[in-house]
CSV table of C-alpha atoms in Angstrom, one decimal:
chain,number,residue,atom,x,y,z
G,2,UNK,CA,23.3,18.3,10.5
G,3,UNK,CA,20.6,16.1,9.8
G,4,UNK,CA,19.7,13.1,11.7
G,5,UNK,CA,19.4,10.0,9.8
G,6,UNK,CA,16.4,7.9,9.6
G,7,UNK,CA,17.7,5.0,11.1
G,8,UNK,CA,19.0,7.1,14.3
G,9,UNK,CA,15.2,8.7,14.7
G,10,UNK,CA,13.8,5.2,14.6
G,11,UNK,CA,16.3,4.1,17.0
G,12,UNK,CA,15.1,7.1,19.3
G,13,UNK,CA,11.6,6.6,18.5
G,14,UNK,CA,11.7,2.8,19.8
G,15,UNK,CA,13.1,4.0,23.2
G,16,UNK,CA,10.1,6.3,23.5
G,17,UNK,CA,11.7,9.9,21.9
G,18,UNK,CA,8.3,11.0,20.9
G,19,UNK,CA,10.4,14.1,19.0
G,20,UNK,CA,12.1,11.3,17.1
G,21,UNK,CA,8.7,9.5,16.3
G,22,UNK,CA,7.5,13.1,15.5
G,23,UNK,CA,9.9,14.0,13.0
G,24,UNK,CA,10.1,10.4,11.2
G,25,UNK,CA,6.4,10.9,10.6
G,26,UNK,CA,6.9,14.5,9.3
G,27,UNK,CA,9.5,12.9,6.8
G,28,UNK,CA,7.4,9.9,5.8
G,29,UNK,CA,3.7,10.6,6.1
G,30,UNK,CA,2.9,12.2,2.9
G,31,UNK,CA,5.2,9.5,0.8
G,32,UNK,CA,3.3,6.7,3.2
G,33,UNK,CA,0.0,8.2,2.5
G,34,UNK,CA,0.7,8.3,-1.5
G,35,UNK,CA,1.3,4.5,-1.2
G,36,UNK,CA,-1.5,3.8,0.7
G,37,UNK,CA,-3.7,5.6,-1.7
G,38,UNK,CA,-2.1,3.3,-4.5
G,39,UNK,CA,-2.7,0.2,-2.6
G,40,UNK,CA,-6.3,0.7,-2.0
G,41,UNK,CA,-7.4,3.0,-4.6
G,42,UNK,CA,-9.4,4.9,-2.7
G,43,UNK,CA,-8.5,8.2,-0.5
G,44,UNK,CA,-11.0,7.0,2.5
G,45,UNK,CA,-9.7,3.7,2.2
G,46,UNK,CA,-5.8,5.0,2.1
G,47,UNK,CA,-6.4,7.5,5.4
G,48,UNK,CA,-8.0,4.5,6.9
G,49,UNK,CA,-5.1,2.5,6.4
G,50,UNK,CA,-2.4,5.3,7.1
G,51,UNK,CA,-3.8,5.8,10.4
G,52,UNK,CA,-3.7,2.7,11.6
G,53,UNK,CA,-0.2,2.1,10.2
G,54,UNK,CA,1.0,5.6,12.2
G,55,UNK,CA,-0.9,4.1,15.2
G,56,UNK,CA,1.2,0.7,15.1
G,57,UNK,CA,4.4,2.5,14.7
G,58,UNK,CA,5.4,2.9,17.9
G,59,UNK,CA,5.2,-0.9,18.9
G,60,UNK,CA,6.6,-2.2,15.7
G,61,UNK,CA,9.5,0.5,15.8
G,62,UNK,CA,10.4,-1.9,18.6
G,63,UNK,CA,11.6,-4.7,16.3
G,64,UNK,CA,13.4,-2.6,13.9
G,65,UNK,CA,16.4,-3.9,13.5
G,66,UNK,CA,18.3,-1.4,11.1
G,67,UNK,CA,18.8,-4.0,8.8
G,68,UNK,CA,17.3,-2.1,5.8
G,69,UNK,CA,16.7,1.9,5.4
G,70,UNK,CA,14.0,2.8,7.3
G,71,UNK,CA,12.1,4.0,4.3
G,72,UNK,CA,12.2,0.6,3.0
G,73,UNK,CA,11.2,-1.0,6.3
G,74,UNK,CA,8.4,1.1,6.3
G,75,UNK,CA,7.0,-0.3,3.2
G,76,UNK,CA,7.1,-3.6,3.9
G,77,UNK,CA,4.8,-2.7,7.9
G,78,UNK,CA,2.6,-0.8,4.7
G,79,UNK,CA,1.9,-3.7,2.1
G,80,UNK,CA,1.5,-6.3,5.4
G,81,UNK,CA,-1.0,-3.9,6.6
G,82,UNK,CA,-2.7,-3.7,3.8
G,83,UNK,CA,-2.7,-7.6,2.9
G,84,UNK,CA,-4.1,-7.6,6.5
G,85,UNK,CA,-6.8,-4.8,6.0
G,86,UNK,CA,-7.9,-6.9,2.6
G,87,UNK,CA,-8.5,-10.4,4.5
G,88,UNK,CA,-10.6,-8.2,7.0
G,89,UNK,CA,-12.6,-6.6,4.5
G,90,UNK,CA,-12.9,-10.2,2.6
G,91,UNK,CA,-14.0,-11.4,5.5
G,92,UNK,CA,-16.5,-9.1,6.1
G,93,UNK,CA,-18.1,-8.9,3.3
G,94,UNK,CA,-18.3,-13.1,3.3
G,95,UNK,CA,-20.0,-12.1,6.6
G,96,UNK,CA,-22.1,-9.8,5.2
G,97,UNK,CA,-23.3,-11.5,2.0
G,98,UNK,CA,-26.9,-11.8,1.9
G,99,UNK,CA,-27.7,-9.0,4.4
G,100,UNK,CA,-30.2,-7.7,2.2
G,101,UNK,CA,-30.4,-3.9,0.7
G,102,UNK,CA,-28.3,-1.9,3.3
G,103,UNK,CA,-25.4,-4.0,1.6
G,104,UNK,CA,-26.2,-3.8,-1.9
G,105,UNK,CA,-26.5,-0.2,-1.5
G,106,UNK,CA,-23.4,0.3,0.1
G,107,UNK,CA,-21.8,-2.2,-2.8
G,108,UNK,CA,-23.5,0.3,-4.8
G,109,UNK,CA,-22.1,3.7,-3.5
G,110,UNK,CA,-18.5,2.3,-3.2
G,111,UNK,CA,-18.5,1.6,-7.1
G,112,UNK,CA,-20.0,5.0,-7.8
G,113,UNK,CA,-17.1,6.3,-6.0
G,114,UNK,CA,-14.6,4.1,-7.7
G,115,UNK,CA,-15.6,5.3,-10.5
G,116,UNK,CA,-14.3,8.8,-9.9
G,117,UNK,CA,-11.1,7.4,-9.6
G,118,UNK,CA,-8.3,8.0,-12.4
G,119,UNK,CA,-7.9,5.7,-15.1
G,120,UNK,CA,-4.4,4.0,-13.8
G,121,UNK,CA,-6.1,3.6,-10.3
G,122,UNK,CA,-8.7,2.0,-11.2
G,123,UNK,CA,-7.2,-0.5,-13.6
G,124,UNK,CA,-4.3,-1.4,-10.9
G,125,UNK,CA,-8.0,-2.2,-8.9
G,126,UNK,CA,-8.4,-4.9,-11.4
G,127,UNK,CA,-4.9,-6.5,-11.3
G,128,UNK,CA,-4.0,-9.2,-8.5
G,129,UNK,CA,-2.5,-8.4,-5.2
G,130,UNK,CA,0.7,-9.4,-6.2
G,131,UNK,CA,0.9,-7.5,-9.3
G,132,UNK,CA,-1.0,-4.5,-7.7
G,133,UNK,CA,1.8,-4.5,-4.6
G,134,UNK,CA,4.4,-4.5,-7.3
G,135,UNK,CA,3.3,-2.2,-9.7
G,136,UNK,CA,2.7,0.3,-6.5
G,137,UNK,CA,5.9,0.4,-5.1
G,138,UNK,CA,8.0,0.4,-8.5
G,139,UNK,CA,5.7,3.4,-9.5
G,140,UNK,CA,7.2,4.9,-5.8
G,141,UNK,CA,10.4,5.1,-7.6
G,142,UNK,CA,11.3,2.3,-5.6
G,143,UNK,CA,14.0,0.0,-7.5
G,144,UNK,CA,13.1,-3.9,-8.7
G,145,UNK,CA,15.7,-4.8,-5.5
G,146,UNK,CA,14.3,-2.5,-3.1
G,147,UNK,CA,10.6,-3.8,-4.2
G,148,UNK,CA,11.9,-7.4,-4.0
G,149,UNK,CA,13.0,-7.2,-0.7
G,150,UNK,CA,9.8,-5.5,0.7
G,151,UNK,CA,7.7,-8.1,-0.9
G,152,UNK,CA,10.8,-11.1,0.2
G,153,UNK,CA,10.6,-12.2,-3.2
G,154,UNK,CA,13.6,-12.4,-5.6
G,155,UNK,CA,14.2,-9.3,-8.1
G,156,UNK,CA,14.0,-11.4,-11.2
G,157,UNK,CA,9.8,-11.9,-9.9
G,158,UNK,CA,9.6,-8.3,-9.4
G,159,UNK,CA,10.7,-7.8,-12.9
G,160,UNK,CA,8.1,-10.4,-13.9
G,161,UNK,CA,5.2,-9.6,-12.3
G,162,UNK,CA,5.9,-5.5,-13.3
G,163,UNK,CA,5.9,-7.2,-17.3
G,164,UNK,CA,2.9,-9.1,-16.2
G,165,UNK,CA,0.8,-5.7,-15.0
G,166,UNK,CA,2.0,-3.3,-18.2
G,167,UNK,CA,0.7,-6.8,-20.1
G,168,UNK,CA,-3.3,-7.0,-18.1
G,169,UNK,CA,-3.1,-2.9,-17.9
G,170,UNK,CA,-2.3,-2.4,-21.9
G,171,UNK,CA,-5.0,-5.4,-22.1
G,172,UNK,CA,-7.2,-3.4,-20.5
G,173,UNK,CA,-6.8,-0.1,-22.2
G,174,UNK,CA,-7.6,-1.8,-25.8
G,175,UNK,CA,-10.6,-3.7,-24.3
G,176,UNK,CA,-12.1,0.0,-23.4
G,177,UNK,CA,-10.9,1.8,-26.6
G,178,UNK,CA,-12.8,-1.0,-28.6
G,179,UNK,CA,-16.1,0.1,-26.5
């Protein structure tokens, strides 16, 4: 019999470090895909996977099995990334001005977005909101299950996914007239 996932995190939040183990083994690779779509970039998505898995363990703490774990999960991932995006703002508003190490790095980070598929990198362009909506519907996740991740109703999920086919198909005829 398989344990569920609301029983490992349970486990894992009073320090089973099999439990923690084996949540991981169920979730990473789907956690990882999600990442990737939220930044765009695999660096960027390891990055921020690794510093979700590293949080785990104190944020299992305040799981409260009041959504699947899976869904739970999603919700620590888009705050992290939200989070990982007002750092890197930040940063670079730091950095501005810094002279040729930062252009150059500007520089390298668009050639590599540029090797990026098509989807990707248009999703890039979109807002947050529409980006962290687009990426968890195209997770198979349903317009409820996204609505509660992002606490906003289902009928704005529903929206803002219309909203993103609306800028992506926008996008697509800007390039095909190039």
């Amino acid at each position: 019999m398989t344990t569920s996932d609301e029983d490992l995190a349970t486990a894992a939040a009073n320090g089973d470090g099999q439990a923690f183990a084996s949540l991981l083994d169920r979730h990473y690779d789907r956690l990882f895909a999600f990442c990737f779509r939220l930044t765009g970039a695999r660096v960027e998505a390891e990055d921020l996977c690794q510093d979700i898995c590293a949080a785990l363990p104190s944020k299992l703490r305040r799981y409260e099995r009041k959504a699947k774990v899976t869904t739970w999960l999603y919700k620590v991932a888009v705050n992290a990334a939200h989070d990982r995006r007002r750092r890197q703002a930040t940063y670079a508003k730091a950095t501005t001005g810094w002279g040729d190490w930062e252009t150059a790095r500007t520089a390298a980070n668009a050639e590599t977005a540029q090797s990026i598929d098509w989807l990707t990198q248009a999703m890039g362009q979109l807002n947050d909101d529409l980006r962290d909506t687009l990426a968890l519907v195209l997770d198979d996740m349903t317009h409820a299950q996204a609505a509660e991740v992002l606490g906003v109703s289902e009928g704005t999920i529903s929206w803002r996914v219309s909203e993103a086919k609306k800028a992506l198909r926008a996008l697509r005829e800007m390039e095909d007239a190039q």
